[in-house]
mmCIF file of C-alpha atoms in Angstrom:
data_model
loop_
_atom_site.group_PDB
_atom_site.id
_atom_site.type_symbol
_atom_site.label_atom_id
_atom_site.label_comp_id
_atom_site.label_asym_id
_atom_site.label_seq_id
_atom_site.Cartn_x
_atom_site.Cartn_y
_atom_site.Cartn_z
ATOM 1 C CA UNK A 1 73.313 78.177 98.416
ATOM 2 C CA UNK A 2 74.498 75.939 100.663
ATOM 3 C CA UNK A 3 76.604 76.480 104.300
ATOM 4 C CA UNK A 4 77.703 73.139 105.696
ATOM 5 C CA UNK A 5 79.548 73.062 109.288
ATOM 6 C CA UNK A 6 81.011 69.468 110.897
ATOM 7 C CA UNK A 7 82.442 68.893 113.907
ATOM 8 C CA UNK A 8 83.508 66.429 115.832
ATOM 9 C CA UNK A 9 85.017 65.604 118.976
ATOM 10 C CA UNK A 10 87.279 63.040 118.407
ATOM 11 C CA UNK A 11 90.307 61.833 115.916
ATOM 12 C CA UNK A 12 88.488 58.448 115.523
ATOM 13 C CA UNK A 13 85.328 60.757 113.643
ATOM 14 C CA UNK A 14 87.570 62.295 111.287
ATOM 15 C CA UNK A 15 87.377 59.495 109.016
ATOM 16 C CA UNK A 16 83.726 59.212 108.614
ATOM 17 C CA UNK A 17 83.870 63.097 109.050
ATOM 18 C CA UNK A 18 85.482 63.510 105.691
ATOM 19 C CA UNK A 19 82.965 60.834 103.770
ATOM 20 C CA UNK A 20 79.810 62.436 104.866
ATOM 21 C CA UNK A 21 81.332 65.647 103.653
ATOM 22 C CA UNK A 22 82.943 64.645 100.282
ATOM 23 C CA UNK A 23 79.541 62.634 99.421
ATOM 24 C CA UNK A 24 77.589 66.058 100.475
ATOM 25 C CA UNK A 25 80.173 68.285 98.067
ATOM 26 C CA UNK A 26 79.777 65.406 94.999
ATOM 27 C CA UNK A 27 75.604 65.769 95.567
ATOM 28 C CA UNK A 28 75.901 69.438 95.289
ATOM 29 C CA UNK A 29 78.689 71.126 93.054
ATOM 30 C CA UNK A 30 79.711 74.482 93.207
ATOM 31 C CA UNK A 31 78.324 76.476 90.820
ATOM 32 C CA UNK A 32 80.532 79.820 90.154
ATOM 33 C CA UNK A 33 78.315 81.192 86.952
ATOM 34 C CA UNK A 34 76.322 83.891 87.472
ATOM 35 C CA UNK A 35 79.048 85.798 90.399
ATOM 36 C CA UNK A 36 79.907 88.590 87.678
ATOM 37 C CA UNK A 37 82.331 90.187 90.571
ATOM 38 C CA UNK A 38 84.842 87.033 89.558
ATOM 39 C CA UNK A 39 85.483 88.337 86.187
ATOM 40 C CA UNK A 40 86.266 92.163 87.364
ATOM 41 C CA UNK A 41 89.347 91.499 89.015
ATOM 42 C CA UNK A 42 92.237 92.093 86.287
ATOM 43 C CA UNK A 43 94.048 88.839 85.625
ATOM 44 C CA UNK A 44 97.867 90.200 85.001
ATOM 45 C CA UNK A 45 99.606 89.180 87.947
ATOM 46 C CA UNK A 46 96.245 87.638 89.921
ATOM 47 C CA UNK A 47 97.427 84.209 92.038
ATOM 48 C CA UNK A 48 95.463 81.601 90.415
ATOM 49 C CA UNK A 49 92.187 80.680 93.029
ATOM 50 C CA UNK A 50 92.710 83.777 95.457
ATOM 51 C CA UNK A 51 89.336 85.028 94.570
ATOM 52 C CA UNK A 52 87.146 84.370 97.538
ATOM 53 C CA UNK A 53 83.938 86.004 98.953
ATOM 54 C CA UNK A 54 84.659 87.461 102.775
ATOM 55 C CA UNK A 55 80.871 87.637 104.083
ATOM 56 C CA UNK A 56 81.087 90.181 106.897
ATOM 57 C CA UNK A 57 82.676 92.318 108.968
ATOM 58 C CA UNK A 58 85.291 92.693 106.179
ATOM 59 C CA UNK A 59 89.025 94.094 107.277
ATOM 60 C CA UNK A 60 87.517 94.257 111.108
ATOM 61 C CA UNK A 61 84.813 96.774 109.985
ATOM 62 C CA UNK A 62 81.080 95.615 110.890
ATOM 63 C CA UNK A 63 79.379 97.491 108.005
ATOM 64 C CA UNK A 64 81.596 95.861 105.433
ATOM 65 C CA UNK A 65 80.352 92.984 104.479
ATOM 66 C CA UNK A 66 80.292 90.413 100.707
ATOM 67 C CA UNK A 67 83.399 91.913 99.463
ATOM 68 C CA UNK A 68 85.120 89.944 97.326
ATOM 69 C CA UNK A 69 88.846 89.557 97.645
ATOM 70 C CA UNK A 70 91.631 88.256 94.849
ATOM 71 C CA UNK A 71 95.139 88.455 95.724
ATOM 72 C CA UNK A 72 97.902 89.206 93.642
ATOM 73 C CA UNK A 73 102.154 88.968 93.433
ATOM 74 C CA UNK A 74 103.130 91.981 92.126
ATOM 75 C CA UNK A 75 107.428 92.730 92.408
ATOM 76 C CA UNK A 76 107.052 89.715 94.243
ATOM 77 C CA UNK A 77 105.073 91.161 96.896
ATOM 78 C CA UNK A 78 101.565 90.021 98.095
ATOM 79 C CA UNK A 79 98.455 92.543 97.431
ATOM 80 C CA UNK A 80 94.801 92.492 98.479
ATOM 81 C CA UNK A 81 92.308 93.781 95.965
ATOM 82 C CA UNK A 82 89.200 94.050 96.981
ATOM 83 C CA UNK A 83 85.605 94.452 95.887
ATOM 84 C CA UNK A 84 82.301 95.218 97.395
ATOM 85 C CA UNK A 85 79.054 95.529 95.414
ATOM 86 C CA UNK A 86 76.670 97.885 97.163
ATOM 87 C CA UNK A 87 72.823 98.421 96.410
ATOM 88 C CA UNK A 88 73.644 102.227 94.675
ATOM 89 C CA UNK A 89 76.355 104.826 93.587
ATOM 90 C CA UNK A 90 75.086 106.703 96.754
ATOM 91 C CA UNK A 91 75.401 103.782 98.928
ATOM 92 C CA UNK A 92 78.526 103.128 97.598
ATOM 93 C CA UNK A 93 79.995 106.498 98.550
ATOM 94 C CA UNK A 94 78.837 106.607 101.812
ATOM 95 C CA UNK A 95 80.292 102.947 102.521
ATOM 96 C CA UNK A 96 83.548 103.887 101.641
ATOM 97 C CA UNK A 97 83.287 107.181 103.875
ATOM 98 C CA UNK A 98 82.374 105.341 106.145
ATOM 99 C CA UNK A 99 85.128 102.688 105.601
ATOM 100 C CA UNK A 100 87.782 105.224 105.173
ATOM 101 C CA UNK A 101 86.655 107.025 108.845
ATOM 102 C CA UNK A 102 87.281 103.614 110.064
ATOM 103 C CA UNK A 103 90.766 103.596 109.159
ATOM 104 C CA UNK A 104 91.451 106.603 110.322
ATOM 105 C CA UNK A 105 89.619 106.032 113.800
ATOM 106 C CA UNK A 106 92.304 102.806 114.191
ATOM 107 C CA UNK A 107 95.538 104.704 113.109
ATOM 108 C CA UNK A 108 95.222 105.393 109.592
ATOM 109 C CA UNK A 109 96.895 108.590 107.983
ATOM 110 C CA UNK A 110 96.081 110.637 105.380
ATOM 111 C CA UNK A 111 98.241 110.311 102.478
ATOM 112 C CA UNK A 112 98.420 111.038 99.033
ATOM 113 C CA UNK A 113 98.333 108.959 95.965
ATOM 114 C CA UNK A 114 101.534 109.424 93.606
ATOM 115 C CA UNK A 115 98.635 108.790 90.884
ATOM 116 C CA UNK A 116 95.460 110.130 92.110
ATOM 117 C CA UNK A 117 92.255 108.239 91.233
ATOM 118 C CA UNK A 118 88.844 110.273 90.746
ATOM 119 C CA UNK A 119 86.621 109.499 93.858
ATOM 120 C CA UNK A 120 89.339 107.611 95.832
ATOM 121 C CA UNK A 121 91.439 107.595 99.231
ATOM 122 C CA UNK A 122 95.132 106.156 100.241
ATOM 123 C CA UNK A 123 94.819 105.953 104.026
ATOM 124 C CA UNK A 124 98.612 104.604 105.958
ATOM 125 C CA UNK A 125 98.023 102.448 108.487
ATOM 126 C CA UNK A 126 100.636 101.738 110.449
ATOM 127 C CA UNK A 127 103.498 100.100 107.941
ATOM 128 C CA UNK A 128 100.705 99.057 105.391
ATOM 129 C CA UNK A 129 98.874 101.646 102.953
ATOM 130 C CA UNK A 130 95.047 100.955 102.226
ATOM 131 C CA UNK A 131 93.646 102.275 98.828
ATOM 132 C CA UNK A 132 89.786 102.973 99.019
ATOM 133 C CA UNK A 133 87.813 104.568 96.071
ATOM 134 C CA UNK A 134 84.231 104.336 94.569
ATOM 135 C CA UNK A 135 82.853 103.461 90.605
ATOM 136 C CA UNK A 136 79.552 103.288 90.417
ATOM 137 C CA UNK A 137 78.088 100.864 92.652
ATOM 138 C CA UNK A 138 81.081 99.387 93.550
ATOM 139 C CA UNK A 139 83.751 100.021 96.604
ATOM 140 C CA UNK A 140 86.822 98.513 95.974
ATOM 141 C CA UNK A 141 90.193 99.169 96.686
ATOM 142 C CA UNK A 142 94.185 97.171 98.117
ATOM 143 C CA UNK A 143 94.091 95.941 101.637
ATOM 144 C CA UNK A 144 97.400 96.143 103.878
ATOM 145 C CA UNK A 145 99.898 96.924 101.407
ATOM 146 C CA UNK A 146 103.493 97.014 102.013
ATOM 147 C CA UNK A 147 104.393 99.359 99.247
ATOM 148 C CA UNK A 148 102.674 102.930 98.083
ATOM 149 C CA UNK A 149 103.557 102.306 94.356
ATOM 150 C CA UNK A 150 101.581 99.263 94.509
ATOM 151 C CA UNK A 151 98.679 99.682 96.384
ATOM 152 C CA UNK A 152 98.117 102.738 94.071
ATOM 153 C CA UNK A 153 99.076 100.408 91.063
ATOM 154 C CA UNK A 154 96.481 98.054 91.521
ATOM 155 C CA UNK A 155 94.002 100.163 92.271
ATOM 156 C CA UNK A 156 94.876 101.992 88.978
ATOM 157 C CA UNK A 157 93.978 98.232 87.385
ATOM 158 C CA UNK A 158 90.690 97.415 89.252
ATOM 159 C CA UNK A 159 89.318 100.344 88.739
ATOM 160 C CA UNK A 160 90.476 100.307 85.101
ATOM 161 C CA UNK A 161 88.658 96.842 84.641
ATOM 162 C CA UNK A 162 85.626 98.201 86.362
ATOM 163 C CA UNK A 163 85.581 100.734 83.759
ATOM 164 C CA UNK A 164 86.049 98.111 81.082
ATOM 165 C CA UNK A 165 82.842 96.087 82.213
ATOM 166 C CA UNK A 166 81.035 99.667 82.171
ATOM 167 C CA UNK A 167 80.250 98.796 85.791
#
């Protein structure tokens, strides 16, 4: 509801910096009811607060934009899931054509999944693989992963919790 930006040009400010903005934060709360996308991201293995909104030009791609984004440890390795609601099924498919020529514009591969995934892409990027796939009105997928087996792993589990909420 709110976007609040302070800056200032000296050390001496950052004193009176910091009141102004903890007495704006105490006047208005966050208020996290009502974002629906918060409870779709599976909790086994999620790090605790890593859910977070990215509002646009998502991964470096201009058309991407209010994804959500919840990390998770999993082998002790760092994944990105990722979420995007779009306005329909149709608009959802086309994003993540769209997003999925984009990889493979900046020097994606095709690969393929070890566990394939109805309506869904694994693109190799360099030394990371990038899961992208569609349900419903959603595009979601794992950004930058290190490892195959895991990218495809937790896309396996976010779509699997999409298809829990009936989503």
């Amino acid at each position: 509801q709110y976007y609040v930006e302070i800056i200032g040009s000296s050390d001496r400010m950052l004193e009176r910096l910091l009141v102004v903005g903890e007495s704006f934060t105490r006047q208005h709360p966050a208020v996290l009811e009502g974002i629906d996308e918060l409870a779709l991201f599976p909790e086994d293995s999620l790090i605790p607060g890593s859910i977070a909104l990215l509002a646009e030009n998502v991964f470096g791609f201009d058309r991407l934009s209010h994804a959500f984004v919840g990390r998770y440890d999993l082998s002790g390795t760092e994944l990105t899931a990722f979420l995007a609601p779009q306005p329909s099924p149709a608009a959802a498919k086309e994003m993540a054509s769209a997003y999925y020529q984009f990889l493979l514009a900046h020097g994606g591969e095709k690969a393929v999944m070890a566990e394939p995934i109805p309506d869904a892409w694994l693109v190799k990027v360099f030394d990371t693989f990038e899961v992208v796939f569609v349900h419903g009105s959603y595009l979601g997928g794992v950004h930058e992963a290190e490892r195959q087996d895991l990218a495809s792993a937790l896309a396996v589990q976010l779509k699997a919790a999409l298809v829990r909420a009936r989503r």
